[in-house]
Amino acid sequence: MNWIYEPWPWYISGPMIAFIMFLLIMVGKNFGMSSNLRTMCTICGAGNKADFFKFDWKFQKWNLVVVLGAIIGGFIGSQFLSNDSTVAINPATISNLKSLGFESAGTAYLPTELFDISSLLSIKNILLLTIGGVLVGFGARYAGGCTSGHAISGLSNLQLPSLIAVVGFFIGGLIMINFLFPLIF
Amino acid sequence: MRTLIYLAIGILFGITMFKSEAASWFRIYEMFKFESFHMYGIIGSALVIGIIVIQCIKRFNIKSFYGEKIIFNSKKNSFSNYTIGGIIFGLGWALAGACPGPMFTLLGAGYLPILIVIASSIIGTFLYGILKDKLPH
């Protein structure tokens, strides 16, 4: 059982994700995480501002419970199922990130430059995390889904729109990392 | 009872996101640099199995655990919203290094600055809801 403490290889992780989608389908639901962000808007009263948020969020309560589980799962995974959560990325990627100023590459799970609590002292970092989040939330809803809804659920159901969206995800990601990162960092 | 099932599925999802390193900013960066097979292996193998599972459910008319018919929603056919929205999402995914599932996993793992990403992604969703009718779809 020692493998469980190591980072899981793709051939364990991928099938697990498919299994999670299968479980959700078999309980009559679907795998899509970004719709929770819309539900949270509705709970906060966004229905008064736009019709898009006028729906009975109680039908989405199950998905919020999945989110709660995802939080607990992150706690269990990091506290009880990992001896060392350093992510062993490609040495070429590490030297590339170091040249951008990410000295924590290859020594941590997340870059401490962005996600250490002390990084909140930098206005630039707060701004970057905020912009990243706004783009994720706006883009996911505009595209009608995120990685789980399109790249996993939609493509598994052979939906052409999901393929278009996933190609879009990659265009956006490639632009950000290849053209914008050298300007930002 | 059903709530507990959803919670258990969520916990399994959170553990998988953390242990697969799909919740790691570094893995997302590495993926967009095409310098590792890891993320492609995860998404690819999930997809191959997912396609087989959904095809089987449809072909053999498999019922849910509660004996109900399983309905798959088709995505609306259009182009602009998937392209533009997809690109915007991709920009944010690469910058924040987290998509709407793993960001909650990271909160549980104790990376508190992710709260900024979560809060602003809710704001981003809100902005979309307000501007929806003015955007090309």
XYZ file of C-alpha atoms in Angstrom:
322
model
C 0.000 0.000 0.000
C 3.040 2.267 0.014
C 2.248 3.517 -3.488
C -0.647 5.497 -2.070
C 1.819 7.853 -0.336
C 3.706 8.477 -3.571
C 2.355 10.809 -6.276
C -0.142 8.796 -8.274
C 0.935 8.002 -11.844
C -1.320 9.001 -14.724
C -2.536 5.437 -15.289
C -4.033 5.412 -11.775
C -5.226 9.037 -11.765
C -6.930 9.066 -15.186
C -9.008 5.914 -14.555
C -9.921 7.294 -11.098
C -11.317 10.444 -12.718
C -13.309 8.314 -15.168
C -14.561 6.277 -12.182
C -15.677 9.459 -10.387
C -17.565 10.564 -13.506
C -19.124 7.081 -13.711
C -20.260 7.248 -10.068
C -21.853 10.666 -10.599
C -23.659 9.437 -13.728
C -24.878 6.348 -11.877
C -26.403 8.445 -9.092
C -28.220 10.426 -11.782
C -25.929 13.472 -11.741
C -23.148 14.790 -13.925
C -19.478 15.693 -13.532
C -19.031 19.468 -13.847
C -17.432 21.644 -11.207
C -17.712 25.171 -12.595
C -21.522 25.255 -12.335
C -20.941 25.486 -8.577
C -19.531 28.972 -9.087
C -22.849 30.006 -10.644
C -24.731 28.426 -7.759
C -22.585 30.373 -5.301
C -23.454 33.608 -7.169
C -27.139 32.759 -6.842
C -26.813 32.024 -3.116
C -25.119 35.416 -2.705
C -28.175 37.062 -4.262
C -26.952 37.584 -7.843
C -30.475 36.735 -9.071
C -31.419 40.332 -8.352
C -28.798 41.560 -10.827
C -29.145 39.124 -13.744
C -31.704 36.538 -14.860
C -28.837 34.119 -15.477
C -28.697 33.577 -11.726
C -32.442 33.166 -11.232
C -32.812 29.450 -10.643
C -33.641 27.256 -7.708
C -30.184 26.513 -6.369
C -31.512 23.761 -4.108
C -31.369 21.442 -7.157
C -27.614 22.087 -7.223
C -27.054 21.374 -3.535
C -25.681 17.932 -4.341
C -22.864 19.530 -6.371
C -21.956 21.853 -3.491
C -21.662 18.742 -1.330
C -19.216 17.355 -3.932
C -17.234 20.610 -3.567
C -17.189 20.195 0.204
C -15.892 16.674 -0.386
C -13.201 18.009 -2.739
C -12.021 20.334 0.047
C -11.949 17.474 2.583
C -10.228 15.266 -0.007
C -7.501 17.885 -0.449
C -6.983 17.913 3.313
C -6.821 14.111 3.535
C -4.575 13.835 0.477
C -2.072 16.388 1.726
C -2.120 15.556 5.465
C -2.505 11.782 5.590
C -1.656 10.386 2.171
C 1.572 12.197 1.335
C 5.041 11.917 2.856
C 6.441 14.538 0.556
C 4.270 16.579 -1.767
C 7.112 17.963 -3.888
C 6.151 17.780 -7.547
C 8.911 16.262 -9.663
C 8.455 18.145 -12.902
C 10.755 17.903 -15.910
C 14.259 19.345 -15.146
C 13.953 21.421 -18.327
C 10.725 22.954 -16.955
C 12.445 23.618 -13.621
C 15.325 25.565 -15.170
C 12.839 27.391 -17.379
C 10.754 28.412 -14.340
C 13.857 29.440 -12.399
C 14.805 31.806 -15.215
C 11.356 33.408 -14.751
C 12.038 33.817 -11.033
C 10.207 30.728 -9.700
C 12.971 29.453 -7.421
C 10.557 27.005 -5.753
C 10.190 24.958 -8.970
C 11.003 21.329 -8.224
C 10.872 21.824 -4.449
C 7.170 22.342 -3.714
C 3.585 21.444 -4.674
C 2.673 25.024 -5.612
C 5.070 27.898 -6.348
C 5.709 29.619 -3.000
C 6.244 32.811 -5.026
C 2.479 32.856 -5.710
C 0.847 30.682 -3.050
C 2.836 31.107 0.142
C 0.909 33.172 2.661
C 3.744 35.754 2.579
C 3.098 36.253 -1.147
C -0.040 38.130 -0.115
C 2.186 41.025 0.896
C 2.759 41.705 -2.781
C 0.060 43.689 -4.596
C 1.265 42.195 -7.877
C 0.677 38.650 -6.612
C -2.778 39.479 -5.299
C -3.576 41.057 -8.660
C -2.311 38.013 -10.596
C -4.346 35.565 -8.481
C -7.405 37.802 -8.871
C -7.043 38.127 -12.653
C -6.445 34.369 -12.955
C -9.589 33.634 -10.953
C -11.779 36.118 -12.841
C -10.638 34.653 -16.187
C -11.338 31.100 -14.982
C -14.822 31.973 -13.709
C -15.802 34.166 -16.651
C -14.336 31.823 -19.275
C -15.794 28.657 -17.786
C -19.324 30.052 -17.762
C -18.957 31.674 -21.207
C -17.740 28.346 -22.608
C -20.450 26.476 -20.676
C -18.039 24.330 -18.716
C -14.498 23.766 -17.487
C -12.016 20.924 -17.518
C -14.431 18.487 -15.858
C -17.538 19.510 -17.807
C -15.956 19.760 -21.259
C -12.587 17.957 -21.325
C -13.844 14.927 -19.368
C -17.678 14.749 -19.439
C -18.309 16.462 -22.785
C -15.565 14.731 -24.748
C -16.479 11.369 -23.190
C -19.969 11.934 -24.586
C -18.402 12.832 -27.980
C -19.718 16.400 -27.957
C -18.250 18.572 -30.727
C -18.819 21.808 -28.733
C -16.657 20.368 -25.947
C -13.872 19.708 -28.435
C -14.048 23.334 -29.592
C -13.944 24.505 -25.956
C -10.966 22.261 -25.105
C -9.056 23.548 -28.147
C -9.862 27.039 -26.811
C -8.524 26.067 -23.328
C -5.245 25.098 -24.951
C -4.994 28.182 -27.158
C -5.517 30.336 -24.054
C -3.043 28.351 -21.957
C -0.368 28.426 -24.653
C -0.780 32.185 -25.163
C -0.505 32.769 -21.408
C 2.575 30.639 -20.836
C 4.520 31.322 -24.017
C 3.705 34.974 -24.687
C 2.341 36.572 -21.515
C 4.471 34.889 -18.803
C 7.735 36.431 -20.115
C 6.019 39.846 -19.872
C 4.477 39.237 -16.421
C 7.340 37.498 -14.592
C -28.029 9.164 2.713
C -27.651 10.549 -0.803
C -25.838 13.559 0.624
C -23.280 11.207 2.153
C -22.788 9.542 -1.236
C -22.098 12.916 -2.876
C -19.714 13.781 -0.058
C -17.855 10.489 -0.493
C -17.576 11.017 -4.263
C -16.283 14.551 -3.616
C -13.689 13.286 -1.135
C -12.516 10.690 -3.660
C -12.314 13.455 -6.275
C -10.338 15.751 -3.960
C -7.861 13.025 -3.020
C -7.432 12.125 -6.694
C -6.861 15.763 -7.696
C -4.237 16.205 -5.000
C -2.436 12.889 -5.408
C -2.449 13.009 -9.219
C -0.795 16.452 -8.966
C -3.451 17.758 -11.374
C -3.978 20.427 -8.698
C -0.338 21.518 -8.952
C 0.368 24.815 -10.692
C 3.688 23.298 -11.810
C 1.988 20.404 -13.608
C -0.275 22.789 -15.532
C 2.723 24.897 -16.580
C 4.631 21.780 -17.632
C 1.618 20.567 -19.625
C 1.348 23.807 -21.599
C 5.099 23.603 -22.254
C 4.603 20.055 -23.644
C 7.433 18.911 -21.389
C 5.709 15.978 -19.732
C 3.236 13.261 -20.643
C 1.740 13.235 -17.127
C -1.286 15.528 -17.610
C -1.963 14.212 -21.111
C -1.855 10.681 -19.732
C -4.377 11.607 -17.015
C -6.827 13.374 -19.318
C -6.287 10.878 -22.157
C -6.833 7.741 -20.070
C -9.837 9.303 -18.299
C -11.271 10.082 -21.726
C -10.721 6.664 -23.302
C -12.394 4.965 -20.330
C -15.064 7.686 -20.164
C -16.008 7.203 -23.827
C -16.280 3.430 -23.368
C -18.341 3.798 -20.166
C -20.807 6.280 -21.689
C -21.140 4.257 -24.903
C -21.870 1.136 -22.830
C -24.470 2.952 -20.716
C -26.195 4.163 -23.894
C -25.963 0.906 -25.867
C -27.059 -1.399 -23.058
C -29.545 1.127 -21.711
C -28.045 0.850 -18.241
C -30.153 2.371 -15.480
C -28.808 4.460 -12.601
C -28.205 2.920 -9.155
C -31.735 4.061 -8.311
C -33.242 2.387 -11.366
C -33.852 5.631 -13.236
C -33.121 6.234 -16.904
C -29.804 8.010 -17.442
C -30.109 11.155 -19.530
C -27.100 12.758 -21.219
C -27.509 16.418 -22.024
C -26.227 17.460 -25.418
C -24.265 20.693 -25.556
C -25.888 23.527 -27.498
C -24.412 23.830 -30.998
C -22.674 27.144 -31.445
C -19.138 28.335 -31.988
C -18.248 31.768 -30.603
C -19.004 31.096 -26.962
C -16.976 27.860 -26.876
C -14.018 29.436 -28.680
C -13.840 32.802 -26.908
C -14.938 31.436 -23.538
C -12.514 28.533 -23.910
C -9.575 30.837 -24.655
C -10.440 33.089 -21.702
C -10.668 30.039 -19.438
C -7.324 28.749 -20.741
C -5.624 32.064 -19.991
C -6.863 31.906 -16.397
C -6.142 28.185 -15.982
C -2.494 28.708 -16.955
C -2.100 31.817 -14.795
C -3.801 30.580 -11.622
C -2.727 26.984 -12.290
C -6.061 25.729 -11.014
C -9.439 24.976 -12.541
C -12.782 25.007 -10.668
C -12.343 21.553 -9.075
C -8.726 21.585 -7.897
C -9.010 25.110 -6.491
C -11.200 23.701 -3.717
C -8.836 20.782 -3.198
C -5.993 23.269 -2.715
C -8.043 25.112 -0.107
C -8.386 21.847 1.818
C -4.659 21.234 1.420
C -4.098 24.495 3.273
C -2.934 26.885 0.541
C -4.912 29.861 1.770
C -4.058 32.346 -1.050
C -6.182 30.105 -3.306
C -9.149 31.773 -1.555
C -8.411 34.826 -3.713
C -8.663 32.664 -6.835
C -11.907 31.076 -5.613
C -13.484 34.421 -4.704
C -12.445 36.058 -7.968
C -13.665 33.098 -10.033
C -17.079 33.602 -8.411
C -16.826 37.292 -9.349
C -15.811 36.279 -12.907
C -18.898 34.057 -13.138
C -21.009 36.962 -11.864
C -19.534 39.308 -14.507
C -20.423 36.777 -17.202
C -24.002 36.587 -15.923
C -24.344 40.363 -16.136
C -22.727 40.725 -19.573
C -24.205 37.542 -21.071
C -26.709 39.226 -23.396
C -24.095 41.607 -24.793
C -21.593 38.858 -25.668
C -21.470 36.881 -28.943
C -22.640 33.276 -28.476
